[in-house]
PDB file of C-alpha atoms and ligand atoms in Angstrom:
ATOM      1  CA  UNK A  10     -22.024  54.230   0.652  1.00 41.00           C
ATOM      2  CA  UNK A  11     -18.672  54.019  -1.206  1.00 42.00           C
ATOM      3  CA  UNK A  12     -17.350  50.539  -1.623  1.00 41.00           C
ATOM      4  CA  UNK A  13     -13.440  50.733  -1.249  1.00 46.00           C
ATOM      5  CA  UNK A  14     -11.586  48.711  -3.850  1.00 47.00           C
ATOM      6  CA  UNK A  15      -8.746  46.418  -2.432  1.00 47.00           C
ATOM      7  CA  UNK A  16      -5.263  48.126  -2.107  1.00 53.00           C
ATOM      8  CA  UNK A  17      -2.411  46.503  -3.786  1.00 49.00           C
ATOM      9  CA  UNK A  18      -1.355  45.405  -0.707  1.00 51.00           C
ATOM     10  CA  UNK A  19      -4.637  43.393   0.148  1.00 48.00           C
ATOM     11  CA  UNK A  20      -4.517  41.925  -3.262  1.00 42.00           C
ATOM     12  CA  UNK A  21      -1.043  40.973  -2.919  1.00 50.00           C
ATOM     13  CA  UNK A  22      -1.954  39.443   0.561  1.00 52.00           C
ATOM     14  CA  UNK A  23      -4.817  37.643  -1.037  1.00 44.00           C
ATOM     15  CA  UNK A  24      -2.970  36.278  -3.728  1.00 47.00           C
ATOM     16  CA  UNK A  25      -0.259  35.017  -1.303  1.00 51.00           C
ATOM     17  CA  UNK A  26      -2.996  33.404   0.520  1.00 52.00           C
ATOM     18  CA  UNK A  27      -4.645  31.885  -2.652  1.00 45.00           C
ATOM     19  CA  UNK A  28      -0.943  30.385  -3.526  1.00 50.00           C
ATOM     20  CA  UNK A  29      -0.351  29.263  -0.080  1.00 53.00           C
ATOM     21  CA  UNK A  30      -3.791  27.260  -0.098  1.00 49.00           C
ATOM     22  CA  UNK A  31      -3.262  25.973  -3.589  1.00 44.00           C
ATOM     23  CA  UNK A  32       0.162  24.638  -2.705  1.00 48.00           C
ATOM     24  CA  UNK A  33      -1.255  23.110   0.496  1.00 48.00           C
ATOM     25  CA  UNK A  34      -4.031  21.611  -1.677  1.00 43.00           C
ATOM     26  CA  UNK A  35      -1.428  20.074  -4.135  1.00 44.00           C
ATOM     27  CA  UNK A  36       0.604  18.790  -1.385  1.00 47.00           C
ATOM     28  CA  UNK A  37      -2.598  17.151   0.291  1.00 47.00           C
ATOM     29  CA  UNK A  38      -3.690  15.630  -2.847  1.00 45.00           C
ATOM     30  CA  UNK A  39      -0.552  14.275  -3.840  1.00 59.00           C
ATOM     31  CA  UNK A  40       0.493  13.152  -0.327  1.00 86.00           C
ATOM     32  CA  UNK A  41       1.361   9.287  -0.475  1.00 96.00           C
ATOM     33  CA  UNK A  42      -0.810   7.233   1.914  1.00 98.00           C
ATOM     34  CA  UNK A  43       0.657   4.730   4.269  1.00 98.00           C
ATOM     35  CA  UNK A  44      -1.124   1.574   4.892  1.00 98.00           C
ATOM     36  CA  UNK A  45       0.348  -0.567   7.553  1.00 98.00           C
ATOM     37  CA  UNK A  46       0.533  -4.303   6.928  1.00 98.00           C
ATOM     38  CA  UNK A  47      -0.386  -6.047  10.401  1.00 98.00           C
ATOM     39  CA  UNK A  48       0.030  -9.627   9.449  1.00 98.00           C
ATOM     40  CA  UNK A  49       2.841 -10.146  11.886  1.00 98.00           C
ATOM     41  CA  UNK A  50       1.087  -9.159  15.005  1.00 98.00           C
ATOM     42  CA  UNK A  51      -1.134 -12.402  13.970  1.00 98.00           C
ATOM     43  CA  UNK A  52       2.235 -13.920  13.363  1.00 98.00           C
ATOM     44  CA  UNK A  53       3.314 -13.170  17.202  1.00 98.00           C
ATOM     45  CA  UNK A  54      -0.309 -14.813  18.257  1.00 98.00           C
ATOM     46  CA  UNK A  55       0.305 -17.926  16.069  1.00 97.00           C
ATOM     47  CA  UNK A  56       3.760 -18.651  17.404  1.00 97.00           C
ATOM     48  CA  UNK A  57       1.908 -19.668  20.569  1.00 97.00           C
ATOM     49  CA  UNK A  58      -1.532 -20.452  19.207  1.00 95.00           C
ATOM     50  CA  UNK A  59      -2.809 -17.893  21.916  1.00 97.00           C
ATOM     51  CA  UNK A  60      -5.127 -15.083  21.874  1.00 97.00           C
ATOM     52  CA  UNK A  61      -2.859 -12.118  21.781  1.00 98.00           C
ATOM     53  CA  UNK A  62      -1.520  -9.847  20.446  1.00 98.00           C
ATOM     54  CA  UNK A  63      -4.917  -8.925  18.828  1.00 98.00           C
ATOM     55  CA  UNK A  64      -4.709  -7.509  15.262  1.00 98.00           C
ATOM     56  CA  UNK A  65      -7.777  -5.849  15.719  1.00 98.00           C
ATOM     57  CA  UNK A  66      -6.254  -3.737  18.352  1.00 98.00           C
ATOM     58  CA  UNK A  67      -3.106  -3.294  16.399  1.00 98.00           C
ATOM     59  CA  UNK A  68      -5.109  -2.051  13.590  1.00 98.00           C
ATOM     60  CA  UNK A  69      -6.862   0.626  15.872  1.00 98.00           C
ATOM     61  CA  UNK A  70      -3.475   1.729  17.100  1.00 98.00           C
ATOM     62  CA  UNK A  71      -2.404   2.282  13.809  1.00 98.00           C
ATOM     63  CA  UNK A  72      -5.107   4.167  12.429  1.00 98.00           C
ATOM     64  CA  UNK A  73      -4.751   6.209  15.611  1.00 98.00           C
ATOM     65  CA  UNK A  74      -1.366   7.195  14.800  1.00 98.00           C
ATOM     66  CA  UNK A  75      -2.225   8.203  11.397  1.00 98.00           C
ATOM     67  CA  UNK A  76      -2.022   5.254   9.057  1.00 98.00           C
ATOM     68  CA  UNK A  77      -4.599   5.752   6.208  1.00 98.00           C
ATOM     69  CA  UNK A  78      -5.162   1.944   5.619  1.00 98.00           C
ATOM     70  CA  UNK A  79      -4.657  -1.618   6.913  1.00 98.00           C
ATOM     71  CA  UNK A  80      -3.444  -4.321   5.041  1.00 98.00           C
ATOM     72  CA  UNK A  81      -3.670  -8.078   5.851  1.00 98.00           C
ATOM     73  CA  UNK A  82      -2.839 -11.147   3.857  1.00 98.00           C
ATOM     74  CA  UNK A  83      -5.397 -14.212   4.207  1.00 97.00           C
ATOM     75  CA  UNK A  84      -2.838 -17.023   3.324  1.00 95.00           C
ATOM     76  CA  UNK A  85      -4.450 -20.341   2.107  1.00 93.00           C
ATOM     77  CA  UNK A  86      -2.271 -21.937   4.992  1.00 93.00           C
ATOM     78  CA  UNK A  87      -3.748 -19.259   7.499  1.00 95.00           C
ATOM     79  CA  UNK A  88      -0.253 -19.159   8.836  1.00 93.00           C
ATOM     80  CA  UNK A  89      -0.964 -15.808  10.546  1.00 96.00           C
ATOM     81  CA  UNK A  90      -4.190 -14.128   9.642  1.00 97.00           C
ATOM     82  CA  UNK A  91      -7.318 -16.235  10.406  1.00 97.00           C
ATOM     83  CA  UNK A  92     -10.701 -15.627   8.407  1.00 98.00           C
ATOM     84  CA  UNK A  93     -12.318 -14.249  11.838  1.00 98.00           C
ATOM     85  CA  UNK A  94      -9.702 -11.553  11.962  1.00 98.00           C
ATOM     86  CA  UNK A  95     -10.616 -10.312   8.516  1.00 98.00           C
ATOM     87  CA  UNK A  96     -14.199 -10.426   9.600  1.00 98.00           C
ATOM     88  CA  UNK A  97     -13.864  -8.534  12.680  1.00 98.00           C
ATOM     89  CA  UNK A  98     -11.330  -6.106  10.941  1.00 98.00           C
ATOM     90  CA  UNK A  99     -13.937  -5.257   8.198  1.00 98.00           C
ATOM     91  CA  UNK A 100     -16.223  -4.062  10.838  1.00 98.00           C
ATOM     92  CA  UNK A 101     -13.495  -2.070  12.770  1.00 98.00           C
ATOM     93  CA  UNK A 102     -11.302  -0.626  10.338  1.00 98.00           C
ATOM     94  CA  UNK A 103     -12.366   2.955   9.663  1.00 98.00           C
ATOM     95  CA  UNK A 104      -9.913   3.808   7.082  1.00 98.00           C
ATOM     96  CA  UNK A 105      -9.473   1.277   4.362  1.00 98.00           C
ATOM     97  CA  UNK A 106      -9.110  -2.578   4.813  1.00 98.00           C
ATOM     98  CA  UNK A 107      -6.914  -3.974   1.807  1.00 98.00           C
ATOM     99  CA  UNK A 108      -6.987  -7.906   1.904  1.00 98.00           C
ATOM    100  CA  UNK A 109      -4.132  -9.602   0.012  1.00 98.00           C
ATOM    101  CA  UNK A 110      -5.052 -13.055  -1.213  1.00 97.00           C
ATOM    102  CA  UNK A 111      -4.458 -15.549  -4.028  1.00 97.00           C
ATOM    103  CA  UNK A 112      -6.761 -15.493  -6.990  1.00 97.00           C
ATOM    104  CA  UNK A 113      -8.348 -18.627  -6.218  1.00 97.00           C
ATOM    105  CA  UNK A 114     -12.204 -19.762  -5.904  1.00 97.00           C
ATOM    106  CA  UNK A 115     -11.795 -20.025  -2.194  1.00 97.00           C
ATOM    107  CA  UNK A 116     -10.619 -16.415  -1.673  1.00 98.00           C
ATOM    108  CA  UNK A 117     -13.038 -15.124  -3.932  1.00 98.00           C
ATOM    109  CA  UNK A 118     -15.961 -16.687  -1.875  1.00 98.00           C
ATOM    110  CA  UNK A 119     -14.141 -15.320   1.155  1.00 98.00           C
ATOM    111  CA  UNK A 120     -13.930 -11.787  -0.141  1.00 98.00           C
ATOM    112  CA  UNK A 121     -17.412 -11.753  -1.328  1.00 98.00           C
ATOM    113  CA  UNK A 122     -18.760 -12.706   2.076  1.00 98.00           C
ATOM    114  CA  UNK A 123     -16.496 -10.436   4.141  1.00 98.00           C
ATOM    115  CA  UNK A 124     -16.502  -7.695   1.347  1.00 98.00           C
ATOM    116  CA  UNK A 125     -13.318  -5.810   2.424  1.00 98.00           C
ATOM    117  CA  UNK A 126     -12.616  -2.042   1.093  1.00 98.00           C
ATOM    118  CA  UNK A 127     -10.268  -3.722  -1.433  1.00 98.00           C
ATOM    119  CA  UNK A 128      -8.703  -6.944  -2.417  1.00 98.00           C
ATOM    120  CA  UNK A 129      -4.950  -7.164  -3.599  1.00 98.00           C
ATOM    121  CA  UNK A 130      -4.356 -10.194  -5.707  1.00 98.00           C
ATOM    122  CA  UNK A 131      -0.916 -11.768  -5.165  1.00 97.00           C
ATOM    123  CA  UNK A 132       0.918 -15.030  -6.204  1.00 96.00           C
ATOM    124  CA  UNK A 133       1.431 -17.582  -3.382  1.00 90.00           C
ATOM    125  CA  UNK A 134       3.700 -20.455  -2.704  1.00 80.00           C
ATOM    126  CA  UNK A 135       3.129 -22.771   0.211  1.00 76.00           C
ATOM    127  CA  UNK A 136       6.592 -22.652   1.641  1.00 75.00           C
ATOM    128  CA  UNK A 137       7.801 -19.171   0.483  1.00 79.00           C
ATOM    129  CA  UNK A 138       8.656 -17.117   3.817  1.00 80.00           C
ATOM    130  CA  UNK A 139       7.115 -13.958   2.131  1.00 78.00           C
ATOM    131  CA  UNK A 140       5.309 -13.131  -1.092  1.00 77.00           C
ATOM    132  CA  UNK A 141       8.426 -13.653  -3.632  1.00 78.00           C
ATOM    133  CA  UNK A 142       7.520 -11.503  -6.501  1.00 92.00           C
ATOM    134  CA  UNK A 143       4.577 -10.022  -8.487  1.00 96.00           C
ATOM    135  CA  UNK A 144       1.609 -11.857  -9.982  1.00 97.00           C
ATOM    136  CA  UNK A 145       2.293 -13.120 -13.530  1.00 97.00           C
ATOM    137  CA  UNK A 146      -0.791 -11.436 -14.961  1.00 98.00           C
ATOM    138  CA  UNK A 147       0.404 -12.110 -18.681  1.00 97.00           C
ATOM    139  CA  UNK A 148       0.740 -15.954 -17.946  1.00 96.00           C
ATOM    140  CA  UNK A 149      -2.668 -16.237 -15.873  1.00 97.00           C
ATOM    141  CA  UNK A 150      -4.562 -13.358 -17.698  1.00 97.00           C
ATOM    142  CA  UNK A 151      -7.720 -15.583 -18.191  1.00 97.00           C
ATOM    143  CA  UNK A 152      -8.103 -16.714 -14.366  1.00 97.00           C
ATOM    144  CA  UNK A 153      -6.976 -13.404 -13.133  1.00 98.00           C
ATOM    145  CA  UNK A 154      -9.481 -11.368 -15.371  1.00 98.00           C
ATOM    146  CA  UNK A 155     -12.352 -13.725 -14.358  1.00 98.00           C
ATOM    147  CA  UNK A 156     -11.533 -12.854 -10.481  1.00 98.00           C
ATOM    148  CA  UNK A 157     -11.068  -9.204 -11.117  1.00 98.00           C
ATOM    149  CA  UNK A 158     -14.465  -9.183 -12.567  1.00 98.00           C
ATOM    150  CA  UNK A 159     -16.070 -11.252  -9.966  1.00 98.00           C
ATOM    151  CA  UNK A 160     -14.787  -8.876  -7.259  1.00 98.00           C
ATOM    152  CA  UNK A 161     -15.667  -5.837  -9.149  1.00 98.00           C
ATOM    153  CA  UNK A 162     -19.042  -6.926  -9.625  1.00 98.00           C
ATOM    154  CA  UNK A 163     -19.272  -7.564  -5.889  1.00 98.00           C
ATOM    155  CA  UNK A 164     -18.409  -4.102  -5.335  1.00 98.00           C
ATOM    156  CA  UNK A 165     -15.140  -4.878  -4.000  1.00 98.00           C
ATOM    157  CA  UNK A 166     -12.025  -2.525  -5.323  1.00 98.00           C
ATOM    158  CA  UNK A 167      -9.229  -4.762  -6.768  1.00 98.00           C
ATOM    159  CA  UNK A 168      -5.353  -4.194  -7.119  1.00 98.00           C
ATOM    160  CA  UNK A 169      -2.910  -6.493  -8.482  1.00 98.00           C
ATOM    161  CA  UNK A 170       0.613  -7.003  -7.045  1.00 98.00           C
ATOM    162  CA  UNK A 171       3.032  -7.031  -9.919  1.00 98.00           C
ATOM    163  CA  UNK A 172       6.654  -6.313 -10.809  1.00 98.00           C
ATOM    164  CA  UNK A 173       7.842  -3.243 -12.314  1.00 98.00           C
ATOM    165  CA  UNK A 174       7.276  -4.680 -15.888  1.00 98.00           C
ATOM    166  CA  UNK A 175       5.764  -2.662 -18.745  1.00 98.00           C
ATOM    167  CA  UNK A 176       4.217  -5.887 -20.128  1.00 98.00           C
ATOM    168  CA  UNK A 177       2.641  -6.898 -16.809  1.00 98.00           C
ATOM    169  CA  UNK A 178       1.117  -3.537 -16.202  1.00 98.00           C
ATOM    170  CA  UNK A 179      -0.244  -3.179 -19.736  1.00 97.00           C
ATOM    171  CA  UNK A 180      -1.941  -6.715 -19.126  1.00 98.00           C
ATOM    172  CA  UNK A 181      -3.411  -5.291 -15.667  1.00 98.00           C
ATOM    173  CA  UNK A 182      -4.880  -2.641 -17.685  1.00 98.00           C
ATOM    174  CA  UNK A 183      -6.242  -4.756 -20.213  1.00 98.00           C
ATOM    175  CA  UNK A 184      -8.178  -7.109 -18.093  1.00 98.00           C
ATOM    176  CA  UNK A 185      -9.695  -4.351 -16.194  1.00 98.00           C
ATOM    177  CA  UNK A 186      -8.155  -3.749 -12.738  1.00 98.00           C
ATOM    178  CA  UNK A 187      -8.113  -0.420 -11.720  1.00 98.00           C
ATOM    179  CA  UNK A 188      -5.356  -0.446  -9.514  1.00 98.00           C
ATOM    180  CA  UNK A 189      -1.995  -1.896  -9.243  1.00 98.00           C
ATOM    181  CA  UNK A 190       0.607  -2.287  -6.315  1.00 98.00           C
ATOM    182  CA  UNK A 191       4.241  -2.192  -7.838  1.00 98.00           C
ATOM    183  CA  UNK A 192       6.644  -4.799  -6.110  1.00 98.00           C
ATOM    184  CA  UNK A 193       9.512  -2.846  -4.668  1.00 98.00           C
ATOM    185  CA  UNK A 194      11.156  -5.986  -3.372  1.00 97.00           C
ATOM    186  CA  UNK A 195      13.907  -5.984  -6.068  1.00 97.00           C
ATOM    187  CA  UNK A 196      14.629  -2.037  -4.985  1.00 97.00           C
ATOM    188  CA  UNK A 197      14.949  -3.106  -1.449  1.00 97.00           C
ATOM    189  CA  UNK A 198      17.218  -6.195  -2.167  1.00 96.00           C
ATOM    190  CA  UNK A 199      19.407  -3.787  -4.060  1.00 96.00           C
ATOM    191  CA  UNK A 200      19.508  -1.370  -1.067  1.00 94.00           C
ATOM    192  CA  UNK A 201      20.773  -4.131   0.885  1.00 91.00           C
ATOM    193  CA  UNK A 202      23.681  -4.553  -1.376  1.00 90.00           C
ATOM    194  CA  UNK A 203      21.977  -7.130  -3.755  1.00 81.00           C
ATOM    195  CA  UNK A 204      22.398  -4.668  -6.865  1.00 88.00           C
ATOM    196  CA  UNK A 205      22.189  -0.960  -7.733  1.00 95.00           C
ATOM    197  CA  UNK A 206      18.988   0.599  -6.123  1.00 96.00           C
ATOM    198  CA  UNK A 207      18.950   3.300  -8.292  1.00 96.00           C
ATOM    199  CA  UNK A 208      18.392   1.259 -11.364  1.00 97.00           C
ATOM    200  CA  UNK A 209      15.738  -0.301  -9.629  1.00 97.00           C
ATOM    201  CA  UNK A 210      14.142   2.753  -8.260  1.00 97.00           C
ATOM    202  CA  UNK A 211      14.245   4.022 -12.058  1.00 98.00           C
ATOM    203  CA  UNK A 212      12.297   0.687 -12.924  1.00 98.00           C
ATOM    204  CA  UNK A 213       9.567   1.461 -10.248  1.00 98.00           C
ATOM    205  CA  UNK A 214       9.377   5.048 -11.442  1.00 98.00           C
ATOM    206  CA  UNK A 215       9.004   3.948 -15.088  1.00 98.00           C
ATOM    207  CA  UNK A 216       6.469   1.405 -14.361  1.00 98.00           C
ATOM    208  CA  UNK A 217       4.519   3.730 -12.074  1.00 98.00           C
ATOM    209  CA  UNK A 218       4.545   6.607 -14.752  1.00 98.00           C
ATOM    210  CA  UNK A 219       3.265   4.071 -17.437  1.00 98.00           C
ATOM    211  CA  UNK A 220       0.683   2.755 -15.268  1.00 98.00           C
ATOM    212  CA  UNK A 221      -0.734   6.191 -14.350  1.00 98.00           C
ATOM    213  CA  UNK A 222      -0.590   7.092 -18.139  1.00 98.00           C
ATOM    214  CA  UNK A 223      -3.153   4.369 -18.960  1.00 98.00           C
ATOM    215  CA  UNK A 224      -5.311   5.281 -16.014  1.00 98.00           C
ATOM    216  CA  UNK A 225      -4.267   2.839 -13.435  1.00 98.00           C
ATOM    217  CA  UNK A 226      -4.163   3.838  -9.693  1.00 98.00           C
ATOM    218  CA  UNK A 227      -0.756   3.004  -8.356  1.00 98.00           C
ATOM    219  CA  UNK A 228       0.527   1.756  -5.036  1.00 98.00           C
ATOM    220  CA  UNK A 229       3.776   0.023  -4.134  1.00 98.00           C
ATOM    221  CA  UNK A 230       5.313  -2.061  -1.596  1.00 98.00           C
ATOM    222  CA  UNK A 231       7.437  -4.936  -0.411  1.00 98.00           C
ATOM    223  CA  UNK A 232      10.576  -4.796   1.620  1.00 98.00           C
ATOM    224  CA  UNK A 233      10.304  -1.138   2.435  1.00 98.00           C
ATOM    225  CA  UNK A 234      12.063   0.057   5.632  1.00 98.00           C
ATOM    226  CA  UNK A 235      12.859   3.269   7.612  1.00 97.00           C
ATOM    227  CA  UNK A 236      16.379   3.179   5.862  1.00 96.00           C
ATOM    228  CA  UNK A 237      15.226   2.553   2.244  1.00 96.00           C
ATOM    229  CA  UNK A 238      11.826   4.485   2.076  1.00 97.00           C
ATOM    230  CA  UNK A 239      13.225   8.034   1.168  1.00 96.00           C
ATOM    231  CA  UNK A 240      13.587   7.468  -2.583  1.00 96.00           C
ATOM    232  CA  UNK A 241      10.320   5.575  -3.164  1.00 97.00           C
ATOM    233  CA  UNK A 242       8.570   8.287  -1.420  1.00 96.00           C
ATOM    234  CA  UNK A 243       9.614  10.801  -4.073  1.00 95.00           C
ATOM    235  CA  UNK A 244       7.925   8.830  -6.761  1.00 97.00           C
ATOM    236  CA  UNK A 245       4.966  11.236  -7.667  1.00 96.00           C
ATOM    237  CA  UNK A 246       2.632   8.538  -9.303  1.00 98.00           C
ATOM    238  CA  UNK A 247       2.566   6.252  -6.115  1.00 98.00           C
ATOM    239  CA  UNK A 248      -0.608   7.123  -4.129  1.00 98.00           C
ATOM    240  CA  UNK A 249      -0.031   4.528  -1.287  1.00 98.00           C
ATOM    241  CA  UNK A 250       2.475   2.351   0.270  1.00 98.00           C
ATOM    242  CA  UNK A 251       1.987  -0.915   1.956  1.00 98.00           C
ATOM    243  CA  UNK A 252       4.523  -1.568   4.779  1.00 98.00           C
ATOM    244  CA  UNK A 253       4.539  -4.553   7.283  1.00 98.00           C
ATOM    245  CA  UNK A 254       7.621  -6.190   8.356  1.00 98.00           C
ATOM    246  CA  UNK A 255       9.926  -3.232   9.103  1.00 98.00           C
ATOM    247  CA  UNK A 256       7.180  -1.091  10.974  1.00 98.00           C
ATOM    248  CA  UNK A 257       5.878  -4.170  13.265  1.00 98.00           C
ATOM    249  CA  UNK A 258       9.518  -5.004  13.950  1.00 98.00           C
ATOM    250  CA  UNK A 259      10.140  -1.477  14.883  1.00 98.00           C
ATOM    251  CA  UNK A 260       7.010  -1.654  17.131  1.00 98.00           C
ATOM    252  CA  UNK A 261       8.183  -4.409  18.995  1.00 98.00           C
ATOM    253  CA  UNK A 262      10.854  -2.286  20.326  1.00 98.00           C
ATOM    254  CA  UNK A 263       9.459   1.218  20.502  1.00 98.00           C
ATOM    255  CA  UNK A 264       5.526   0.741  20.272  1.00 98.00           C
ATOM    256  CA  UNK A 265       3.217   0.732  17.308  1.00 98.00           C
ATOM    257  CA  UNK A 266       2.165   4.397  17.736  1.00 98.00           C
ATOM    258  CA  UNK A 267       5.791   5.637  17.619  1.00 98.00           C
ATOM    259  CA  UNK A 268       6.854   3.079  14.895  1.00 98.00           C
ATOM    260  CA  UNK A 269       3.828   4.302  12.455  1.00 98.00           C
ATOM    261  CA  UNK A 270       4.283   7.932  12.975  1.00 98.00           C
ATOM    262  CA  UNK A 271       8.076   7.640  12.466  1.00 98.00           C
ATOM    263  CA  UNK A 272       7.236   6.065   9.040  1.00 98.00           C
ATOM    264  CA  UNK A 273       4.818   8.655   8.127  1.00 97.00           C
ATOM    265  CA  UNK A 274       7.031  11.375   8.824  1.00 97.00           C
ATOM    266  CA  UNK A 275       9.726   9.858   6.680  1.00 97.00           C
ATOM    267  CA  UNK A 276       6.981   9.709   3.834  1.00 97.00           C
ATOM    268  CA  UNK A 277       6.240  13.141   4.156  1.00 95.00           C
ATOM    269  CA  UNK A 278       9.775  14.520   4.454  1.00 90.00           C
ATOM    270  CA  UNK A 279      12.036  12.340   2.427  1.00 82.00           C
ATOM    271  CA  UNK A 280      15.751  12.574   3.697  1.00 84.00           C
ATOM    272  CA  UNK A 281      18.454  13.522   0.923  1.00 73.00           C
ATOM    273  CA  UNK A 282      19.999  10.496  -0.379  1.00 70.00           C
ATOM    274  CA  UNK A 283      23.512   9.879  -1.555  1.00 60.00           C
ATOM    275  CA  UNK A 284      23.628  10.189  -5.106  1.00 52.00           C
ATOM    276  CA  UNK A 285      20.664  12.066  -5.471  1.00 46.00           C
TER     277      UNK A 285
HETATM  278  N1  LIG B 306       2.659  -5.770  -0.544  1.00 79.95           N
HETATM  279  C1  LIG B 306       2.405  -7.101  -0.918  1.00 79.95           C
HETATM  280  C2  LIG B 306       1.735  -7.584  -2.001  1.00 79.95           C
HETATM  281  C3  LIG B 306       2.974  -8.251   0.391  1.00 79.95           C
HETATM  282  O1  LIG B 306       2.385  -9.409  -0.027  1.00 79.95           O
HETATM  283  C4  LIG B 306       3.446  -7.487   1.328  1.00 79.95           C
HETATM  284  C5  LIG B 306       4.135  -8.588   2.388  1.00 79.95           C
HETATM  285  O2  LIG B 306       2.956  -9.149   2.917  1.00 79.95           O
HETATM  286  C6  LIG B 306       3.885  -6.258   1.610  1.00 79.95           C
HETATM  287  C7  LIG B 306       3.317  -5.588   0.412  1.00 79.95           C
HETATM  288  C8  LIG B 306       4.507  -5.726   2.621  1.00 79.95           C
HETATM  289  O3  LIG B 306       5.880  -6.309   2.468  1.00 79.95           O
HETATM  290  P1  LIG B 306       6.902  -6.007   3.697  1.00 79.95           P
HETATM  291  O4  LIG B 306       6.503  -6.566   4.952  1.00 79.95           O
HETATM  292  O5  LIG B 306       8.062  -6.374   3.527  1.00 79.95           O
HETATM  293  O6  LIG B 306       6.552  -4.647   3.919  1.00 79.95           O
END
């Protein structure tokens, strides 16, 4: 039996198919993930000290709409998420449960008991409305290094929320954190008229590049909205965005499913920006 060698047309079809598959692989492997911060579902519940809406139900709806992670902040004043929420979420979330917390002994104990997939260390001030800036890892290196080690030793992944500042990022690497979340708060403020958003974007992009270069996995978040998401979504080193207030605010009007899908779509296909 004679074996026919593939014709040029077949070669060319195979090669096209291969390059399409490679491109899809590259797109897939670089696709930025969306993690939805559902704190404000609990904020609505706590406004009445009632039992609804349930953050666990919200987490399931976010995942069904395509969210690739769920984030909650267990604050020391328990103003929204409660310990029980985090316990139940740990059993129900099927993607990745990221718990933001202060680098305190109390929070380490809770994390070691609940064992979320990831802990993100954040600064906390009792009377702040929301997290105001990145953790000062340079100033608190000793304590943060100890907490990072305790969490990693307990098989909990760790990230640190930091400003786009090269000294902070170098310190995160030095003390052994595998991941960081870059604070996009200043970029978001600039977008709202508080400065030059392109300059702030460049700082985030530079920080992301520097972090990736030393081997850190890079996430970003804070203050991101349906209007300012596009430019951040084009920074290739960022693997995941944590978005809360804007998605939950939109969900109050159009539903959680719609709100999550809309944000995911903007991250996949960022719109052209003025001046870009
Ligand atoms: N990342 C961190 C570390 C945060 O503390 C918050 C707010 O809880 C977010 C991201 C999400 O910010 P926003 O609610 O503004 O989207």
